[in-house]
Amino acid sequence: MTFAKRTNWNTAPNALTQALERIKTAPDFIDLTVSNPTLCGFRYLAPALLQGFQSPQNLLYQPDAHGLPEARQSICAYYARRGVTVSPDQIFITANTSEAYTFVFKLLADAGDRVLAPAPGYPLIEYLAGLNDLTLERYPLCDRNGWSTDLKTLAGLLTAETKALMLVHPANPTGNYAAAEERAALIDLCTRFATPIIADEVFFDFAWGPQDRFESFASNNRGLTFTLSGISKILGLPQMKLSWIVVTGPEALRREACRRLEIISDTYLSASTPIQNALPFWFGREEAICGEIRSRIRENRALLEKAFGTHTRIKLSKGSGGWTSVLEMPADKPDEEWALYFLENFQTALHPGYLFDLPAEKSYLVVSLLIPPDKMHQGLGRLKLGLN
Ligand SMILES: Cc1ncc(COP(=O)(O)O)c(C=O)c1O
């Protein structure tokens, strides 16, 4: 027998994963890559959060292809707090963001069709596109004193055959939001080619500057737009499994997209009733939860700025938000060698840039901003020491 070609992944451990296996149990190991908020010592993860499960409604099964109405209303209220008006019939609840991507891919593209995604970017996109039999093409983000879309190159890649343009707002791992001008240019381009936008906004609420304000793609009605988000990041609850798609765009197109998405979603109905019923309760704690995560990432970002903002050998990429930061290392070692060097000599784990398709001609490491600040402080001290 043979397995499907789409599963022919290279899963052999490389030098870095082998070293990590050996070193991760060392008593002084510091993991600067942790991105699971349930392992980062946050106070919001208290038993009181489980009170959201007390509703007797959890004993009923009332399937709805869009997701339960009260949960969808609480998602609309989330957007209203950000100045965006959407109605519950524009929302589809899914079990996670990967499923949301899959539903939108199923809606827009057939096997072999082209979709565009940013590079550097979110590593899972390649798997999601592959599992849906899509041809993934990359458009570049460039670091010009802060990362942004290379609009000229993107314009040359978009064609009437492009089935979707993906973007992450703010981007992972580079931390750039599509600022007003870039957002307008992206929307113009996609409108010109009638290309639907898939905007992943899971990190939208994590701006590093307290005064910074950005606009969600959920307010775009010029062309068909699918805005994805979920509670794994915005409420720091990845174990609960709830995400959504907001469908916006010209009314007739939007309605047709929703009619088709209803059938896709009805085929799976994977978001559980208790989690959907708990959503309004959790949103009631949004300020406390998101506020605590935001202060953590701002504190860690400030530590990074202090350590490497004006460093002569490591350049900290400028950015505006998200859960990660990018360090440009001296080019005398490739990224994997830097990661191995810190792991083996300083028991400190960092992600090499290639995991996120950061440009190979330079050497990048990626750091998580979720780790407890005392560990961050210690870890950054080791990075400095390693360069002396
Ligand atoms: C850009 C981006 N989108 C989506 C996700 C995953 O979201 P979920 O846990 O809802 O599938 C991640 C996880 O790291 C991410 O970085």
XYZ file of C-alpha atoms and ligand atoms in Angstrom:
404
model
C 0.000 0.000 0.000
C 1.047 3.652 -0.317
C 0.233 6.693 1.762
C -1.030 9.931 0.272
C 1.818 12.016 -1.155
C 0.644 15.000 0.831
C 1.884 13.226 3.968
C 5.449 12.718 2.696
C 6.908 15.058 5.299
C 10.524 14.837 6.385
C 10.149 14.078 10.084
C 13.744 12.977 10.795
C 15.058 14.864 13.839
C 17.749 17.407 12.945
C 20.797 18.359 15.026
C 18.826 21.041 16.851
C 15.870 18.859 17.860
C 18.286 16.141 18.991
C 20.231 18.621 21.120
C 16.981 19.985 22.580
C 15.900 16.472 23.607
C 19.187 16.081 25.501
C 19.317 19.513 27.109
C 15.712 20.345 27.970
C 15.865 18.439 31.261
C 19.032 20.270 32.454
C 18.299 22.129 35.734
C 19.430 25.496 34.342
C 17.660 25.112 30.968
C 15.840 28.256 29.808
C 13.336 27.981 27.003
C 13.000 31.318 25.222
C 10.573 29.761 22.725
C 7.617 28.899 24.999
C 4.446 30.035 23.271
C 1.885 28.086 25.293
C 0.262 30.615 27.648
C -0.964 27.860 29.989
C 2.693 27.113 30.872
C 3.797 30.674 31.582
C 2.603 31.242 35.143
C -0.284 33.620 34.381
C -2.631 34.474 37.269
C -5.747 34.522 35.067
C -5.588 30.708 34.817
C -7.552 30.221 38.033
C -10.385 27.733 38.747
C -12.867 30.660 38.612
C -12.566 30.482 34.804
C -14.289 27.086 34.925
C -17.475 28.678 36.270
C -18.230 29.347 32.624
C -19.236 25.666 32.378
C -22.112 25.774 34.886
C -24.913 26.507 32.392
C -27.684 23.840 32.220
C -27.767 24.702 28.487
C -24.684 22.484 28.235
C -27.015 19.483 28.489
C -28.692 20.388 25.199
C -27.503 19.822 21.664
C -28.818 22.509 19.339
C -26.469 22.376 16.352
C -26.090 25.501 14.278
C -23.732 25.706 11.280
C -22.725 29.227 12.318
C -22.215 28.328 15.988
C -24.488 29.060 18.947
C -26.221 32.462 18.703
C -25.149 33.802 22.118
C -21.529 32.946 21.454
C -21.727 34.706 18.089
C -23.328 37.745 19.720
C -20.422 37.942 22.148
C -18.017 37.832 19.169
C -19.947 40.704 17.524
C -19.638 42.639 20.805
C -15.855 41.981 20.760
C -15.663 43.643 17.309
C -18.013 46.467 18.379
C -15.525 47.298 21.178
C -12.957 47.749 18.392
C -15.278 49.985 16.375
C -16.307 47.303 13.851
C -19.941 46.408 13.205
C -20.626 42.837 12.162
C -23.771 40.767 12.639
C -24.044 37.206 13.992
C -24.958 35.861 10.541
C -21.471 36.913 9.346
C -19.766 34.711 11.967
C -18.786 31.032 11.812
C -17.449 29.395 14.965
C -14.793 26.699 14.546
C -12.758 24.575 16.976
C -9.508 26.391 16.168
C -7.938 28.732 13.678
C -6.458 25.896 11.619
C -9.984 24.626 11.043
C -11.096 28.147 10.143
C -8.338 28.297 7.486
C -9.387 24.870 6.208
C -13.052 25.888 5.860
C -12.114 29.037 3.939
C -9.728 27.076 1.693
C -12.488 24.531 0.995
C -14.780 27.413 0.068
C -12.375 29.240 -2.242
C -9.980 26.813 -3.875
C -9.808 23.478 -5.650
C -6.867 21.063 -5.568
C -3.778 22.621 -7.141
C -5.090 26.205 -6.975
C -2.673 28.985 -5.940
C -2.894 30.895 -2.702
C -0.462 33.558 -1.498
C 0.961 33.823 2.007
C 3.668 36.033 3.502
C 7.273 34.948 4.042
C 8.528 35.165 6.714
C 5.380 33.930 8.392
C 3.377 31.464 10.439
C 4.946 27.973 9.923
C 1.667 26.043 9.985
C 0.411 27.763 6.815
C 2.537 25.460 4.691
C 0.944 22.385 6.304
C -2.558 23.832 6.098
C -2.142 24.631 2.407
C -0.571 21.201 1.754
C -3.298 19.298 3.596
C -5.850 21.120 1.465
C -3.916 20.292 -1.741
C -3.224 23.935 -2.519
C -0.171 25.424 -4.202
C 1.320 27.867 -1.737
C 3.188 30.840 -3.132
C 5.011 33.315 -0.934
C 5.108 37.075 -1.119
C 7.900 38.804 0.793
C 7.829 40.921 3.890
C 10.928 43.131 3.968
C 12.764 44.626 6.893
C 13.092 48.325 6.167
C 13.602 49.510 9.708
C 10.598 47.320 10.629
C 8.932 44.594 8.561
C 6.232 45.358 6.012
C 4.776 43.871 2.851
C 6.851 44.283 -0.293
C 3.837 45.607 -2.188
C 5.639 45.851 -5.529
C 6.625 42.178 -5.517
C 3.167 41.200 -4.285
C 1.553 43.133 -7.151
C 3.680 41.108 -9.589
C 2.574 37.809 -8.031
C -1.175 38.427 -7.821
C -3.208 37.257 -10.801
C -6.871 36.659 -11.470
C -6.072 32.975 -10.702
C -4.905 33.709 -7.154
C -7.610 32.184 -4.991
C -6.738 33.966 -1.743
C -4.261 36.361 -0.222
C -3.341 35.450 3.343
C -1.946 37.928 5.800
C -1.316 37.904 9.516
C -2.179 41.130 11.385
C 0.095 41.559 13.320
C 2.466 39.146 11.626
C 4.098 36.180 13.296
C 7.039 36.234 14.081
C 7.951 39.728 12.802
C 5.379 41.718 14.814
C 4.231 44.086 12.053
C 0.609 45.154 11.742
C -0.609 46.296 8.338
C -0.555 50.016 9.122
C -3.201 52.289 7.533
C -1.403 52.884 4.202
C -0.291 49.286 3.791
C -3.758 48.025 4.692
C -5.334 50.327 2.071
C -2.793 49.215 -0.572
C -3.424 45.512 0.181
C -7.180 46.032 -0.095
C -6.754 47.981 -3.364
C -4.633 45.215 -4.870
C -7.044 42.465 -3.848
C -10.032 44.451 -5.090
C -8.307 44.945 -8.451
C -7.791 41.180 -8.921
C -11.030 40.168 -7.102
C -8.845 38.143 -4.735
C -10.403 37.284 -1.370
C -8.368 38.227 1.715
C -7.806 35.815 4.604
C -6.690 37.983 7.537
C -5.404 36.080 10.568
C -5.843 38.427 13.545
C -5.169 36.066 16.429
C -2.580 38.531 17.854
C -4.609 41.671 17.077
C -5.029 42.746 20.711
C -1.343 42.561 21.588
C 0.076 45.900 20.455
C 3.328 46.760 22.211
C 2.654 50.509 22.368
C -0.149 51.395 24.793
C -1.346 54.164 22.441
C -1.099 52.147 19.208
C -4.366 51.541 17.366
C -4.792 49.450 14.223
C -7.814 48.605 12.110
C -9.186 45.089 11.862
C -9.759 43.644 8.389
C -13.259 42.725 9.612
C -14.289 46.276 8.648
C -13.333 45.717 4.995
C -16.359 45.456 2.730
C -14.706 46.340 -0.577
C -13.900 42.725 -1.422
C -14.621 39.331 0.063
C -12.678 39.127 3.340
C -12.376 36.369 5.926
C -11.060 37.572 9.266
C -9.899 34.770 11.546
C -9.390 34.976 15.275
C -9.949 32.920 18.396
C -9.524 32.539 22.103
C -6.235 30.612 21.980
C -4.468 33.975 21.845
C -6.918 36.797 22.558
C -8.145 35.118 25.761
C -5.018 33.008 26.306
C -7.073 29.790 26.333
C -5.679 27.450 23.631
C -6.912 24.373 25.503
C -10.547 25.485 25.179
C -10.553 25.357 21.364
C -12.729 28.082 19.953
C -12.039 30.287 16.950
C -14.114 32.041 14.340
C -14.359 33.391 10.825
C -15.940 36.809 10.154
C -17.160 37.107 6.569
C -17.316 40.626 5.128
C -17.547 42.058 1.630
C -20.089 43.235 -0.934
C -23.454 41.928 0.219
C -24.381 39.502 -2.597
C -20.916 37.911 -2.577
C -20.842 37.743 1.204
C -24.252 36.040 1.322
C -23.219 33.458 -1.264
C -19.970 32.790 0.617
C -21.943 32.325 3.855
C -24.472 30.014 2.186
C -21.635 27.752 1.032
C -19.707 27.997 4.298
C -22.853 26.872 6.130
C -22.668 23.534 4.325
C -18.936 23.137 4.973
C -19.366 23.963 8.647
C -22.489 21.799 9.000
C -20.434 18.845 7.777
C -18.090 19.144 10.790
C -19.915 20.993 13.637
C -16.768 20.597 15.687
C -16.999 23.427 18.256
C -18.369 21.956 21.474
C -21.502 23.264 23.218
C -19.954 23.915 26.696
C -17.096 25.937 25.197
C -19.473 28.045 23.116
C -21.747 28.592 26.119
C -18.756 29.686 28.213
C -17.573 32.259 25.661
C -19.684 35.235 26.892
C -18.485 34.499 30.459
C -14.831 34.473 29.347
C -15.276 37.646 27.316
C -16.534 39.174 30.589
C -12.977 38.622 31.888
C -11.273 39.831 28.719
C -9.702 42.925 30.262
C -8.150 40.938 33.103
C -6.893 38.089 30.882
C -5.744 40.056 27.871
C -4.461 42.849 30.130
C -2.222 40.427 32.018
C -0.815 38.899 28.823
C -0.337 42.358 27.302
C 1.627 43.621 30.304
C 3.831 40.508 30.153
C 4.675 40.927 26.456
C 5.258 44.668 26.901
C 7.583 44.024 29.830
C 9.520 41.394 27.882
C 9.686 43.593 24.797
C 11.098 46.390 27.002
C 13.734 43.955 28.330
C 14.689 43.093 24.754
C 14.906 46.774 23.791
C 17.101 47.431 26.803
C 19.379 44.485 26.018
C 19.593 44.796 22.239
C 17.961 48.100 21.187
C 21.389 49.632 20.542
C 23.598 46.543 20.648
C 26.506 46.509 18.230
C 26.250 42.859 17.170
C 22.592 41.864 17.605
C 19.870 43.877 15.908
C 16.400 43.721 17.411
C 13.773 43.957 14.651
C 11.349 46.835 15.073
C 7.743 45.807 15.359
C 4.423 46.796 16.861
C 2.819 43.731 18.401
C 2.348 40.003 18.840
C 3.908 37.332 21.004
C 7.362 37.082 19.396
C 10.386 39.199 18.489
C 13.088 38.712 15.884
C 16.809 39.125 16.532
C 19.224 39.549 13.638
C 22.433 37.819 14.674
C 25.967 38.369 13.371
C 26.177 36.706 9.972
C 29.280 34.631 10.816
C 27.035 31.659 11.726
C 23.794 30.530 10.056
C 20.664 30.654 12.254
C 20.646 26.940 13.095
C 24.265 27.159 14.287
C 23.437 30.117 16.529
C 20.491 28.223 17.995
C 22.690 25.148 18.572
C 25.461 27.291 20.055
C 23.165 28.818 22.700
C 21.489 25.508 23.398
C 24.692 23.523 23.860
C 26.829 26.156 25.561
C 24.250 28.177 27.502
C 21.341 25.702 27.895
C 19.078 28.288 26.266
C 16.571 27.462 23.535
C 15.717 29.914 20.748
C 13.964 29.344 17.439
C 16.183 29.560 14.332
C 14.733 31.936 11.733
C 14.345 29.271 9.038
C 11.382 27.825 10.955
C 9.500 30.988 9.987
C 11.072 31.368 6.525
C 13.072 34.408 7.589
C 15.518 35.331 4.786
C 18.361 32.784 4.636
C 20.991 35.350 3.594
C 20.899 36.743 7.114
C 20.938 34.949 10.441
C 17.863 35.321 12.629
C 16.675 33.979 15.969
C 13.115 34.245 17.268
C 12.230 34.819 20.923
C 8.847 34.407 22.614
C 7.530 37.328 24.667
C 5.340 35.130 26.873
C 8.006 33.791 29.217
C 8.147 34.982 32.833
C 10.270 38.185 32.810
C 12.835 36.858 35.332
C 13.575 33.987 32.915
C 13.663 36.421 30.004
C 16.134 38.604 31.876
C 18.344 35.591 32.630
C 18.083 34.260 29.073
C 19.002 37.605 27.511
C 21.986 37.809 29.868
C 23.165 34.482 28.440
C 22.742 35.774 24.886
C 24.929 38.770 25.681
C 27.501 36.561 27.379
C 27.548 34.233 24.359
C 28.550 37.108 22.101
C 31.444 38.327 24.210
C -0.567 33.445 13.212
C -1.222 32.314 13.942
N -2.484 31.946 13.616
C -3.107 30.936 14.260
C -2.482 30.249 15.280
C -3.148 29.085 15.948
O -4.363 29.368 16.459
P -5.285 28.177 17.022
O -4.670 27.696 18.274
O -6.587 28.854 17.222
O -5.376 27.149 15.939
C -1.185 30.574 15.638
C -0.489 29.825 16.689
O 0.629 30.063 17.060
C -0.539 31.641 14.963
O 0.733 31.979 15.270
